[in-house]
Amino acid sequence: MAMLCSFLKPQRALLAPAALVLGALAGLCGSPALLAADSKKAAAPKLSAVQIVEKHVAARGGLQAWRGLQTLSVSGKMDAGTSDSIARSVKVSRSRRAPASKLPAALADSSEAAKGEAGNQVQLPFVMEMKRPGKSRVQIEFAGKTAVQVYDGTQGWKLRPFLNRNDAEPFTAEEAKSEADRGNLEGPLVDYAAKGTKVELEKVEPVEGHDAYKLKLTMKNGKVQHVWIDTQSFLDVKVDGIPRRMDGRMHDVWIYQRDFRKVEGLMMPFVLETAVDGYRETHKMLIEKVAVNPKLDDARFSKPRA
């Protein structure tokens, strides 16, 4: 699901820093006795990194279930920023990308509508499809237009009609590298040793009020990623996202994963919230439907047509 971040990155000027992104932190309210009991947290079990990963994979559905996952389809809604920020971005789009006379009518209308609802969070419908090996497709509806990004495992294209870019554009070198580094359907911890990944336990620290094992993953190519595993559920409640360049410098990104539900034996997060270091605003992705191993033709991952 992190690939949604890379999809929104090329159009961040218009859609704001919406990414994989993503419920508000639930506060604990109850009797003094309940609060007192909660304050006496059990110490995190002293486990090795290997043991933690084994328990994590089991909690997410088990090794064989993830190995059996060949295709995945996820749909829902994602934050794209507040309506007033989108209105400002549309204004920038007018001045930098297209003359006002050539701006799509639907996009211009969305700008005017946003002015009347300043401050409201705008949510965009999306569909994300993935298929082994390394294929992906993301489709987002915005301002009456359908934006598409596809990656066929080797090369990728993006179609952004809301920017008057009606022809499929190839990925930049940075985008292609980011997509290639994204990994497989199952994430970095399933079969990590076979992938040449080294996993180390750095420490135990709180994530949203609960202790979590902070694991350091060093990939075969030298790239480092951190994953936080809850000490009780052994679910991955926080992961490093792809760093973003904002205000002229790179910022760390974290994705918080919540509301895990079982879908055909696999535990999947239905709420993801992306936070960018140095920025207060976060963006959520709310999953509405997950389909495991749907039939996805390879043609869906080829160069899109306008």
GROMACS .gro file of N, CA and C in nm, residues 34-138:
model
  315
   34LEU      N    1  -0.976   0.109   3.569
   34LEU     CA    2  -0.933   0.067   3.437
   34LEU      C    3  -0.805   0.138   3.398
   35LEU      N    4  -0.800   0.267   3.428
   35LEU     CA    5  -0.681   0.343   3.395
   35LEU      C    6  -0.562   0.296   3.475
   36ALA      N    7  -0.585   0.260   3.601
   36ALA     CA    8  -0.477   0.212   3.685
   36ALA      C    9  -0.423   0.080   3.633
   37ALA      N   10  -0.515  -0.005   3.588
   37ALA     CA   11  -0.473  -0.134   3.535
   37ALA      C   12  -0.391  -0.115   3.409
   38ASP      N   13  -0.430  -0.015   3.327
   38ASP     CA   14  -0.360   0.008   3.201
   38ASP      C   15  -0.219   0.059   3.225
   39SER      N   16  -0.200   0.130   3.337
   39SER     CA   17  -0.070   0.188   3.364
   39SER      C   18   0.032   0.082   3.401
   40LYS      N   19  -0.016  -0.036   3.442
   40LYS     CA   20   0.074  -0.144   3.478
   40LYS      C   21   0.095  -0.234   3.357
   41LYS      N   22   0.170  -0.184   3.263
   41LYS     CA   23   0.192  -0.259   3.140
   41LYS      C   24   0.288  -0.374   3.163
   42ALA      N   25   0.259  -0.485   3.098
   42ALA     CA   26   0.349  -0.599   3.106
   42ALA      C   27   0.475  -0.568   3.028
   43ALA      N   28   0.587  -0.610   3.085
   43ALA     CA   29   0.714  -0.585   3.017
   43ALA      C   30   0.718  -0.663   2.886
   44ALA      N   31   0.779  -0.602   2.785
   44ALA     CA   32   0.788  -0.667   2.655
   44ALA      C   33   0.873  -0.793   2.668
   45PRO      N   34   0.827  -0.904   2.613
   45PRO     CA   35   0.906  -1.029   2.619
   45PRO      C   36   1.043  -1.007   2.556
   46LYS      N   37   1.146  -1.069   2.616
   46LYS     CA   38   1.281  -1.059   2.562
   46LYS      C   39   1.296  -1.161   2.449
   47LEU      N   40   1.277  -1.114   2.329
   47LEU     CA   41   1.284  -1.201   2.212
   47LEU      C   42   1.394  -1.154   2.118
   48SER      N   43   1.445  -1.246   2.040
   48SER     CA   44   1.543  -1.209   1.939
   48SER      C   45   1.470  -1.153   1.817
   49ALA      N   46   1.544  -1.089   1.728
   49ALA     CA   47   1.483  -1.035   1.606
   49ALA      C   48   1.419  -1.146   1.525
   50VAL      N   49   1.483  -1.261   1.518
   50VAL     CA   50   1.428  -1.373   1.443
   50VAL      C   51   1.295  -1.418   1.502
   51GLN      N   52   1.287  -1.428   1.634
   51GLN     CA   53   1.163  -1.470   1.700
   51GLN      C   54   1.051  -1.368   1.678
   52ILE      N   55   1.086  -1.241   1.682
   52ILE     CA   56   0.986  -1.136   1.662
   52ILE      C   57   0.929  -1.146   1.521
   53VAL      N   58   1.015  -1.165   1.423
   53VAL     CA   59   0.968  -1.175   1.285
   53VAL      C   60   0.880  -1.298   1.268
   54GLU      N   61   0.917  -1.409   1.327
   54GLU     CA   62   0.836  -1.531   1.317
   54GLU      C   63   0.697  -1.509   1.374
   55LYS      N   64   0.689  -1.445   1.489
   55LYS     CA   65   0.559  -1.417   1.551
   55LYS      C   66   0.479  -1.316   1.469
   56HIS      N   67   0.550  -1.222   1.410
   56HIS     CA   68   0.483  -1.122   1.326
   56HIS      C   69   0.420  -1.187   1.203
   57VAL      N   70   0.496  -1.269   1.134
   57VAL     CA   71   0.444  -1.335   1.014
   57VAL      C   72   0.325  -1.423   1.049
   58ALA      N   73   0.331  -1.492   1.162
   58ALA     CA   74   0.219  -1.574   1.206
   58ALA      C   75   0.097  -1.488   1.235
   59ALA      N   76   0.119  -1.371   1.299
   59ALA     CA   77   0.007  -1.282   1.333
   59ALA      C   78  -0.060  -1.224   1.208
   60ARG      N   79   0.019  -1.207   1.101
   60ARG     CA   80  -0.037  -1.151   0.978
   60ARG      C   81  -0.103  -1.257   0.889
   61GLY      N   82  -0.100  -1.384   0.932
   61GLY     CA   83  -0.169  -1.487   0.855
   61GLY      C   84  -0.088  -1.611   0.828
   62GLY      N   85   0.044  -1.604   0.848
   62GLY     CA   86   0.127  -1.721   0.829
   62GLY      C   87   0.204  -1.720   0.698
   63LEU      N   88   0.318  -1.787   0.700
   63LEU     CA   89   0.408  -1.786   0.586
   63LEU      C   90   0.344  -1.842   0.459
   64GLN      N   91   0.276  -1.956   0.470
   64GLN     CA   92   0.219  -2.019   0.352
   64GLN      C   93   0.108  -1.934   0.290
   65ALA      N   94   0.029  -1.867   0.375
   65ALA     CA   95  -0.079  -1.782   0.323
   65ALA      C   96  -0.023  -1.667   0.241
   66TRP      N   97   0.086  -1.607   0.289
   66TRP     CA   98   0.145  -1.495   0.216
   66TRP      C   99   0.216  -1.542   0.089
   67ARG      N  100   0.276  -1.659   0.096
   67ARG     CA  101   0.339  -1.713  -0.024
   67ARG      C  102   0.234  -1.744  -0.131
   68GLY      N  103   0.113  -1.776  -0.086
   68GLY     CA  104   0.005  -1.808  -0.180
   68GLY      C  105  -0.062  -1.686  -0.239
   69LEU      N  106  -0.028  -1.566  -0.191
   69LEU     CA  107  -0.087  -1.443  -0.242
   69LEU      C  108  -0.021  -1.407  -0.375
   70GLN      N  109  -0.100  -1.408  -0.482
   70GLN     CA  110  -0.048  -1.376  -0.614
   70GLN      C  111  -0.097  -1.241  -0.666
   71THR      N  112  -0.218  -1.203  -0.629
   71THR     CA  113  -0.273  -1.074  -0.669
   71THR      C  114  -0.349  -1.013  -0.552
   72LEU      N  115  -0.362  -0.882  -0.555
   72LEU     CA  116  -0.432  -0.811  -0.448
   72LEU      C  117  -0.498  -0.687  -0.504
   73SER      N  118  -0.622  -0.662  -0.463
   73SER     CA  119  -0.693  -0.540  -0.503
   73SER      C  120  -0.745  -0.471  -0.377
   74VAL      N  121  -0.716  -0.343  -0.366
   74VAL     CA  122  -0.756  -0.264  -0.249
   74VAL      C  123  -0.825  -0.137  -0.298
   75SER      N  124  -0.939  -0.104  -0.238
   75SER     CA  125  -1.009   0.019  -0.277
   75SER      C  126  -1.058   0.092  -0.153
   76GLY      N  127  -1.077   0.222  -0.168
   76GLY     CA  128  -1.123   0.302  -0.055
   76GLY      C  129  -1.114   0.450  -0.088
   77LYS      N  130  -1.089   0.530   0.015
   77LYS     CA  131  -1.076   0.675  -0.002
   77LYS      C  132  -0.952   0.721   0.071
   78MET      N  133  -0.890   0.825   0.015
   78MET     CA  134  -0.770   0.878   0.076
   78MET      C  135  -0.775   1.030   0.082
   79ASP      N  136  -0.714   1.084   0.189
   79ASP     CA  137  -0.706   1.229   0.204
   79ASP      C  138  -0.616   1.287   0.097
   80ALA      N  139  -0.657   1.404   0.046
   80ALA     CA  140  -0.577   1.473  -0.054
   80ALA      C  141  -0.542   1.614  -0.009
   81GLY      N  142  -0.567   1.645   0.117
   81GLY     CA  143  -0.543   1.779   0.167
   81GLY      C  144  -0.674   1.852   0.189
   82THR      N  145  -0.667   1.969   0.251
   82THR     CA  146  -0.787   2.048   0.275
   82THR      C  147  -0.831   2.116   0.147
   83SER      N  148  -0.960   2.147   0.140
   83SER     CA  149  -1.014   2.205   0.018
   83SER      C  150  -0.951   2.340  -0.016
   84ASP      N  151  -0.916   2.418   0.086
   84ASP     CA  152  -0.854   2.548   0.055
   84ASP      C  153  -0.712   2.529   0.001
   85SER      N  154  -0.640   2.424   0.050
   85SER     CA  155  -0.506   2.400  -0.003
   85SER      C  156  -0.513   2.352  -0.147
   86ILE      N  157  -0.616   2.275  -0.180
   86ILE     CA  158  -0.634   2.231  -0.318
   86ILE      C  159  -0.667   2.349  -0.407
   87ALA      N  160  -0.748   2.443  -0.355
   87ALA     CA  161  -0.781   2.562  -0.433
   87ALA      C  162  -0.655   2.642  -0.465
   88ARG      N  163  -0.565   2.652  -0.366
   88ARG     CA  164  -0.440   2.724  -0.390
   88ARG      C  165  -0.355   2.650  -0.494
   89SER      N  166  -0.356   2.516  -0.486
   89SER     CA  167  -0.277   2.437  -0.579
   89SER      C  168  -0.331   2.450  -0.721
   90VAL      N  169  -0.464   2.458  -0.733
   90VAL     CA  170  -0.523   2.476  -0.865
   90VAL      C  171  -0.479   2.610  -0.923
   91LYS      N  172  -0.469   2.711  -0.837
   91LYS     CA  173  -0.424   2.842  -0.882
   91LYS      C  174  -0.281   2.833  -0.934
   92VAL      N  175  -0.196   2.758  -0.862
   92VAL     CA  176  -0.059   2.737  -0.907
   92VAL      C  177  -0.058   2.661  -1.039
   93SER      N  178  -0.148   2.563  -1.050
   93SER     CA  179  -0.156   2.485  -1.173
   93SER      C  180  -0.191   2.574  -1.291
   94ARG      N  181  -0.279   2.671  -1.269
   94ARG     CA  182  -0.316   2.765  -1.376
   94ARG      C  183  -0.194   2.841  -1.424
   95SER      N  184  -0.114   2.887  -1.328
   95SER     CA  185  -0.004   2.976  -1.364
   95SER      C  186   0.117   2.902  -1.419
   96ARG      N  187   0.138   2.775  -1.375
   96ARG     CA  188   0.259   2.704  -1.412
   96ARG      C  189   0.240   2.599  -1.520
   97ARG      N  190   0.121   2.535  -1.522
   97ARG     CA  191   0.107   2.421  -1.611
   97ARG      C  192   0.015   2.444  -1.729
   98ALA      N  193  -0.087   2.528  -1.711
   98ALA     CA  194  -0.182   2.543  -1.821
   98ALA      C  195  -0.248   2.678  -1.813
   99PRO      N  196  -0.266   2.743  -1.927
   99PRO     CA  197  -0.341   2.868  -1.928
   99PRO      C  198  -0.483   2.845  -1.878
  100ALA      N  199  -0.543   2.946  -1.821
  100ALA     CA  200  -0.678   2.932  -1.766
  100ALA      C  201  -0.776   2.885  -1.873
  101SER      N  202  -0.756   2.930  -1.997
  101SER     CA  203  -0.848   2.893  -2.103
  101SER      C  204  -0.841   2.744  -2.136
  102LYS      N  205  -0.727   2.679  -2.100
  102LYS     CA  206  -0.711   2.538  -2.131
  102LYS      C  207  -0.728   2.448  -2.009
  103LEU      N  208  -0.750   2.507  -1.892
  103LEU     CA  209  -0.767   2.426  -1.772
  103LEU      C  210  -0.897   2.349  -1.781
  104PRO      N  211  -0.897   2.218  -1.748
  104PRO     CA  212  -1.021   2.141  -1.754
  104PRO      C  213  -1.131   2.206  -1.672
  105ALA      N  214  -1.252   2.212  -1.728
  105ALA     CA  215  -1.364   2.277  -1.659
  105ALA      C  216  -1.390   2.215  -1.524
  106ALA      N  217  -1.380   2.082  -1.514
  106ALA     CA  218  -1.407   2.015  -1.387
  106ALA      C  219  -1.308   2.058  -1.280
  107LEU      N  220  -1.181   2.081  -1.321
  107LEU     CA  221  -1.080   2.123  -1.227
  107LEU      C  222  -1.106   2.266  -1.182
  108ALA      N  223  -1.143   2.350  -1.273
  108ALA     CA  224  -1.176   2.488  -1.237
  108ALA      C  225  -1.296   2.492  -1.143
  109ASP      N  226  -1.397   2.410  -1.171
  109ASP     CA  227  -1.515   2.404  -1.086
  109ASP      C  228  -1.478   2.357  -0.946
  110SER      N  229  -1.387   2.260  -0.937
  110SER     CA  230  -1.348   2.209  -0.806
  110SER      C  231  -1.279   2.318  -0.725
  111SER      N  232  -1.205   2.406  -0.793
  111SER     CA  233  -1.138   2.516  -0.724
  111SER      C  234  -1.240   2.610  -0.663
  112GLU      N  235  -1.344   2.643  -0.740
  112GLU     CA  236  -1.446   2.735  -0.690
  112GLU      C  237  -1.523   2.672  -0.574
  113ALA      N  238  -1.551   2.542  -0.587
  113ALA     CA  239  -1.624   2.474  -0.480
  113ALA      C  240  -1.541   2.470  -0.353
  114ALA      N  241  -1.409   2.453  -0.370
  114ALA     CA  242  -1.322   2.444  -0.254
  114ALA      C  243  -1.320   2.574  -0.176
  115LYS      N  244  -1.333   2.688  -0.247
  115LYS     CA  245  -1.331   2.817  -0.180
  115LYS      C  246  -1.446   2.829  -0.080
  116GLY      N  247  -1.559   2.766  -0.114
  116GLY     CA  248  -1.674   2.776  -0.027
  116GLY      C  249  -1.671   2.678   0.088
  117GLU      N  250  -1.574   2.585   0.087
  117GLU     CA  251  -1.566   2.484   0.193
  117GLU      C  252  -1.423   2.480   0.248
  118ALA      N  253  -1.364   2.598   0.262
  118ALA     CA  254  -1.224   2.605   0.304
  118ALA      C  255  -1.202   2.530   0.434
  119GLY      N  256  -1.093   2.455   0.439
  119GLY     CA  257  -1.056   2.384   0.561
  119GLY      C  258  -1.106   2.242   0.567
  120ASN      N  259  -1.203   2.205   0.483
  120ASN     CA  260  -1.256   2.069   0.485
  120ASN      C  261  -1.158   1.973   0.416
  121GLN      N  262  -1.140   1.856   0.476
  121GLN     CA  263  -1.053   1.756   0.417
  121GLN      C  264  -1.120   1.694   0.294
  122VAL      N  265  -1.048   1.689   0.185
  122VAL     CA  266  -1.099   1.630   0.062
  122VAL      C  267  -1.052   1.487   0.053
  123GLN      N  268  -1.144   1.395   0.026
  123GLN     CA  269  -1.111   1.254   0.012
  123GLN      C  270  -1.136   1.209  -0.132
  124LEU      N  271  -1.042   1.134  -0.184
  124LEU     CA  272  -1.051   1.089  -0.322
  124LEU      C  273  -1.065   0.937  -0.327
  125PRO      N  274  -1.158   0.885  -0.409
  125PRO     CA  275  -1.170   0.740  -0.427
  125PRO      C  276  -1.049   0.686  -0.502
  126PHE      N  277  -1.003   0.568  -0.462
  126PHE     CA  278  -0.889   0.507  -0.530
  126PHE      C  279  -0.909   0.357  -0.539
  127VAL      N  280  -0.839   0.297  -0.635
  127VAL     CA  281  -0.830   0.152  -0.648
  127VAL      C  282  -0.683   0.119  -0.674
  128MET      N  283  -0.628   0.028  -0.595
  128MET     CA  284  -0.490  -0.014  -0.613
  128MET      C  285  -0.489  -0.164  -0.640
  129GLU      N  286  -0.419  -0.204  -0.745
  129GLU     CA  287  -0.410  -0.346  -0.781
  129GLU      C  288  -0.263  -0.384  -0.792
  130MET      N  289  -0.229  -0.504  -0.744
  130MET     CA  290  -0.091  -0.552  -0.749
  130MET      C  291  -0.089  -0.698  -0.792
  131LYS      N  292   0.016  -0.734  -0.862
  131LYS     CA  293   0.030  -0.870  -0.912
  131LYS      C  294   0.178  -0.907  -0.918
  132ARG      N  295   0.207  -1.028  -0.880
  132ARG     CA  296   0.346  -1.073  -0.892
  132ARG      C  297   0.381  -1.092  -1.039
  133PRO      N  298   0.506  -1.069  -1.079
  133PRO     CA  299   0.614  -1.014  -0.996
  133PRO      C  300   0.628  -0.864  -1.016
  134GLY      N  301   0.600  -0.788  -0.913
  134GLY     CA  302   0.628  -0.644  -0.915
  134GLY      C  303   0.535  -0.556  -0.993
  135LYS      N  304   0.419  -0.607  -1.037
  135LYS     CA  305   0.327  -0.525  -1.116
  135LYS      C  306   0.233  -0.448  -1.022
  136SER      N  307   0.198  -0.325  -1.063
  136SER     CA  308   0.107  -0.245  -0.982
  136SER      C  309   0.029  -0.147  -1.068
  137ARG      N  310  -0.089  -0.113  -1.021
  137ARG     CA  311  -0.175  -0.015  -1.089
  137ARG      C  312  -0.252   0.062  -0.983
  138VAL      N  313  -0.250   0.195  -0.992
  138VAL     CA  314  -0.327   0.281  -0.902
  138VAL      C  315  -0.414   0.373  -0.985
   0.00000   0.00000   0.00000
